[in-house]
Tab-separated table of C-alpha atoms in Angstrom:
chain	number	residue	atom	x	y	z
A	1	UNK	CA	2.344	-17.638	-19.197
A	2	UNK	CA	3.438	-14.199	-17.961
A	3	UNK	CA	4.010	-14.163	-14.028
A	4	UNK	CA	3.736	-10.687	-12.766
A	5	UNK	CA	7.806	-10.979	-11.775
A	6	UNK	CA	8.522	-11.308	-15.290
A	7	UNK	CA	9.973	-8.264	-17.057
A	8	UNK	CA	8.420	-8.580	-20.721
A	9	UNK	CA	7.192	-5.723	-22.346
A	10	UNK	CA	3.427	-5.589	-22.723
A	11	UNK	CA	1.784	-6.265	-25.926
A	12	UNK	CA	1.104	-2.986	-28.214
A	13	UNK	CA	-2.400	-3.571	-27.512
A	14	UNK	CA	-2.628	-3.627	-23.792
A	15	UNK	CA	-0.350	-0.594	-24.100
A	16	UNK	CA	-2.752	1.466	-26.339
A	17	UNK	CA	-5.610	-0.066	-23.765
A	18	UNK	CA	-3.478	0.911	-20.265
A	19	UNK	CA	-3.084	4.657	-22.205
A	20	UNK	CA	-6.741	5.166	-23.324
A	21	UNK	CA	-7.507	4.475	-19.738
A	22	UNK	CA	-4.841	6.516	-18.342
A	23	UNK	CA	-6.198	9.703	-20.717
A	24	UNK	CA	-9.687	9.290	-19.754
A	25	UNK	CA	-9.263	9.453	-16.143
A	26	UNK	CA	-6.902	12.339	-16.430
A	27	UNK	CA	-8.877	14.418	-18.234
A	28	UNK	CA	-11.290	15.090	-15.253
A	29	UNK	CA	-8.119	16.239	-13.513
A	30	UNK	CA	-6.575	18.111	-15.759
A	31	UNK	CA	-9.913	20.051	-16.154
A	32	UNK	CA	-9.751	20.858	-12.384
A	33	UNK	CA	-6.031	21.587	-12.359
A	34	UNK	CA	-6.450	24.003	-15.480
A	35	UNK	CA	-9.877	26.059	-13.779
A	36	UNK	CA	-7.683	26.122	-10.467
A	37	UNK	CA	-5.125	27.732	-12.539
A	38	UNK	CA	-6.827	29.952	-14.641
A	39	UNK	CA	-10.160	30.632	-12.707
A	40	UNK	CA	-11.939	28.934	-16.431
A	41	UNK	CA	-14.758	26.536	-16.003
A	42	UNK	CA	-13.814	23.169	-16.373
A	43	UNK	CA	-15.366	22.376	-19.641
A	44	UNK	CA	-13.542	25.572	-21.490
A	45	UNK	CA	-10.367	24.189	-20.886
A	46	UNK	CA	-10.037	22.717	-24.693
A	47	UNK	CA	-11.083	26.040	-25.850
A	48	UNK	CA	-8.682	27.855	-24.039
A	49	UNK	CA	-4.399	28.540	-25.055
A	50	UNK	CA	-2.916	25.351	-26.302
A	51	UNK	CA	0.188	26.437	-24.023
A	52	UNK	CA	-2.495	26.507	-21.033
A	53	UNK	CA	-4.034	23.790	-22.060
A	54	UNK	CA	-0.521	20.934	-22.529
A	55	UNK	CA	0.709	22.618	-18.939
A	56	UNK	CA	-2.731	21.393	-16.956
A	57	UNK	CA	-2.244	18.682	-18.565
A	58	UNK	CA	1.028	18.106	-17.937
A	59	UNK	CA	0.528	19.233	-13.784
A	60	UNK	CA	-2.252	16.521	-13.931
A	61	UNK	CA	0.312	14.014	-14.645
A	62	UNK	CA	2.635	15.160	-11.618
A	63	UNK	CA	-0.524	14.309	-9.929
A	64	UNK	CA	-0.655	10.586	-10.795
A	65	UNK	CA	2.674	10.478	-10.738
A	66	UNK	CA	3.302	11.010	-7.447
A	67	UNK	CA	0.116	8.985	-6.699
A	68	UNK	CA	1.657	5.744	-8.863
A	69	UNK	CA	4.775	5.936	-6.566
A	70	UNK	CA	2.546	5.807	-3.370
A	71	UNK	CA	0.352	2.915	-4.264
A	72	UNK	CA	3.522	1.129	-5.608
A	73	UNK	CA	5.158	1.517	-2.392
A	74	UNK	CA	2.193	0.193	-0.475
A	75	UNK	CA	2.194	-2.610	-3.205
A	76	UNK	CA	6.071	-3.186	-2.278
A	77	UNK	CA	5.572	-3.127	1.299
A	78	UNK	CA	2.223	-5.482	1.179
A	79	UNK	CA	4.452	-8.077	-0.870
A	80	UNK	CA	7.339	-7.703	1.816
A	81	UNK	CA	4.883	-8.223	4.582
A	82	UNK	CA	3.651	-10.960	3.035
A	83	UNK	CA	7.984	-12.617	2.836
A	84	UNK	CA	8.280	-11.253	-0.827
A	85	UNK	CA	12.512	-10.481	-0.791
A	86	UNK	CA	13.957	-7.890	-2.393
A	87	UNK	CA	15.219	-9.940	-5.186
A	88	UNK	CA	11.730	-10.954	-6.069
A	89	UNK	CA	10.347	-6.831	-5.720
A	90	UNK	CA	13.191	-6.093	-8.102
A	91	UNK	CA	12.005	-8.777	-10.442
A	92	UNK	CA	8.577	-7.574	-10.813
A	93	UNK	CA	9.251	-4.133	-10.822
A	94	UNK	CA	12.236	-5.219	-13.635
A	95	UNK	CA	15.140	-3.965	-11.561
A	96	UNK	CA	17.991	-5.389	-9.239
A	97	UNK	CA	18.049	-6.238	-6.121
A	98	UNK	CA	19.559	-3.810	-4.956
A	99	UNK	CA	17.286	-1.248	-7.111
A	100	UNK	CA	14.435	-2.849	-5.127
A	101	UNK	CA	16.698	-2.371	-1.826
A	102	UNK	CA	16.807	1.696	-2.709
A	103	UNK	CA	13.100	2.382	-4.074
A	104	UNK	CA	11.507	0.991	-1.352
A	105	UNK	CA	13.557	0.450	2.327
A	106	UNK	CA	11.015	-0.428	4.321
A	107	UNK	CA	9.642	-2.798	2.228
A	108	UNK	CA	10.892	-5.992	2.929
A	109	UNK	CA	10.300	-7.555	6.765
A	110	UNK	CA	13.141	-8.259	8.269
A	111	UNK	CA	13.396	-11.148	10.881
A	112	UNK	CA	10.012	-11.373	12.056
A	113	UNK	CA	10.139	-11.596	16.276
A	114	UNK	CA	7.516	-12.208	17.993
A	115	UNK	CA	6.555	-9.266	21.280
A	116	UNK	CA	4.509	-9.137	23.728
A	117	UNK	CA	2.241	-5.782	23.994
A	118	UNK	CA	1.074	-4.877	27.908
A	119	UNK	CA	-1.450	-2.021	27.999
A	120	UNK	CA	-4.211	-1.012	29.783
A	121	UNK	CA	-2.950	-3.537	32.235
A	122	UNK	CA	-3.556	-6.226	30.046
A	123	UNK	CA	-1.298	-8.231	27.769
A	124	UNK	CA	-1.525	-9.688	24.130
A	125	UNK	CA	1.330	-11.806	22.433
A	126	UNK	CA	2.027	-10.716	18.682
A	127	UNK	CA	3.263	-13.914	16.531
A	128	UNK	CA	4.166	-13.818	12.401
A	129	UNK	CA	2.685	-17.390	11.580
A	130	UNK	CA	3.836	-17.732	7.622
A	131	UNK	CA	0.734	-17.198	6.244
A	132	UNK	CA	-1.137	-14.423	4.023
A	133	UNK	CA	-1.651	-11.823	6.366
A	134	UNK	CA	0.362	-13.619	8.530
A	135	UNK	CA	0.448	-11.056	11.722
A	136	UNK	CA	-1.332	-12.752	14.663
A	137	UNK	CA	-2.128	-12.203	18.098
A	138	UNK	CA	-4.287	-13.202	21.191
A	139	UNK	CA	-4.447	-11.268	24.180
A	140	UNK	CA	-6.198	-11.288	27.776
A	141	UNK	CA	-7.491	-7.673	29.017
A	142	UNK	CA	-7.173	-6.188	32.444
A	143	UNK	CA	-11.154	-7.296	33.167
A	144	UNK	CA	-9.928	-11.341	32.320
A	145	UNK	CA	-11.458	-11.457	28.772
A	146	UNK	CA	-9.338	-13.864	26.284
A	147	UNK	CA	-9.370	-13.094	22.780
A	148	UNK	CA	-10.112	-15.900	21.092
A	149	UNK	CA	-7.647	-17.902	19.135
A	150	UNK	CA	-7.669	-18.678	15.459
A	151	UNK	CA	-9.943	-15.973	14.113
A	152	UNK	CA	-9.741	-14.897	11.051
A	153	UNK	CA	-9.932	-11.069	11.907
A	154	UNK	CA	-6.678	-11.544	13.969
A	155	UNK	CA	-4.565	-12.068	11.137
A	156	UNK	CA	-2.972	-9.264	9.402
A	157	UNK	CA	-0.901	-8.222	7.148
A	158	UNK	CA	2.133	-6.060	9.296
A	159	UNK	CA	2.974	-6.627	13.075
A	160	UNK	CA	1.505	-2.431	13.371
A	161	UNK	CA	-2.024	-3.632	12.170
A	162	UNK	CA	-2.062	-6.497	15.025
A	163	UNK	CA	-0.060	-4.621	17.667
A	164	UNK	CA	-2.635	-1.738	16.993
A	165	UNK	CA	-5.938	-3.869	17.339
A	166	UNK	CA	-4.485	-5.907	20.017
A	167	UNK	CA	-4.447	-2.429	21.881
A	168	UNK	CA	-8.471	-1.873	20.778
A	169	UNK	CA	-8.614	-5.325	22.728
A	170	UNK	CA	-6.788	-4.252	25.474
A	171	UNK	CA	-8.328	-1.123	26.181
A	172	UNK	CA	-12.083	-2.395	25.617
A	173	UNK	CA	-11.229	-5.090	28.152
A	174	UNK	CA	-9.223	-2.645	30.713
A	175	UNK	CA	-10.460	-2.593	34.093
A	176	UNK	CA	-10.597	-4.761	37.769
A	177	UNK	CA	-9.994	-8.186	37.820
């Protein structure tokens, strides 16, 4: 069975699959890069210059290009949140460690501290527990209000998700004692 850290090339098939898909969602964007960039409607752009016509095409796949390297950054960083190390990114992306290390920096969580977060004169705790989505906190607001402990909404994914809805908490519940 193929484990998505494994390296192995794909099977022709899925490859012939992944690129029909790939070409039929790209054609709707090369349409609208090529009437951007000629001022033609976007169904004359297979009528139009064959130069034209391979340069849209080609600017539409700068396009998901650059949008492949931002979802697999997120994808990096998610698996890092979640303790994925570098050695394991590298793996599944079929690169070193230290490959993994360079494409993606922030990726990997270093020692995960716990903080406290005081606003709104209130104070929550943020805590990494191990888990998927790992992230935690509890808090008590200015007003006296406890969050309450072991929901599922206060697990997340990165210590910035939880600090930042700790702080909803803390300002909904700011206010006299």
């Amino acid at each position: 069975m193929q484990t998505p850290e494994t390296s192995e090339v794909k099977p022709e098939s899925e490859r012939v699959e992944l690129a029909k898909a790939l070409l039929d969602a790209l054609d709707p964007l090369a349409a609208s890069v090529h009437a951007r960039a000629t001022g033609l409607p976007p169904d004359r752009m297979w009528a139009a210059d064959p130069v034209d016509v391979s340069l849209s095409v080609l600017g539409a796949w700068k396009v998901v290009d650059e949008e492949v390297k931002r979802l697999t950054a997120i994808a990096a960083r998610t698996a890092g949140s979640y303790g994925a190390s570098y050695e394991r990114l590298g793996a599944a992306w079929g690169i070193t460690r230290q490959g993994a290390r360079k494409k993606w920096p922030d990726a990997v969580v270093g020692k995960r501290e716990a903080s406290t977060l005081d606003l709104f004169g209130g104070r929550a705790e943020l805590n990494w527990e191990g888990t998927p989505g790992g992230w935690c906190w509890k808090g008590r607001g200015a007003d006296g209000t406890r969050s309450e402990a072991g929901e599922a909404e206060r697990s997340f994914a990165t210590k910035e998700e939880a600090a930042a809805h700790a702080g909803a908490f803390l300002k909904e519940h700011a206010g006299e004692r």
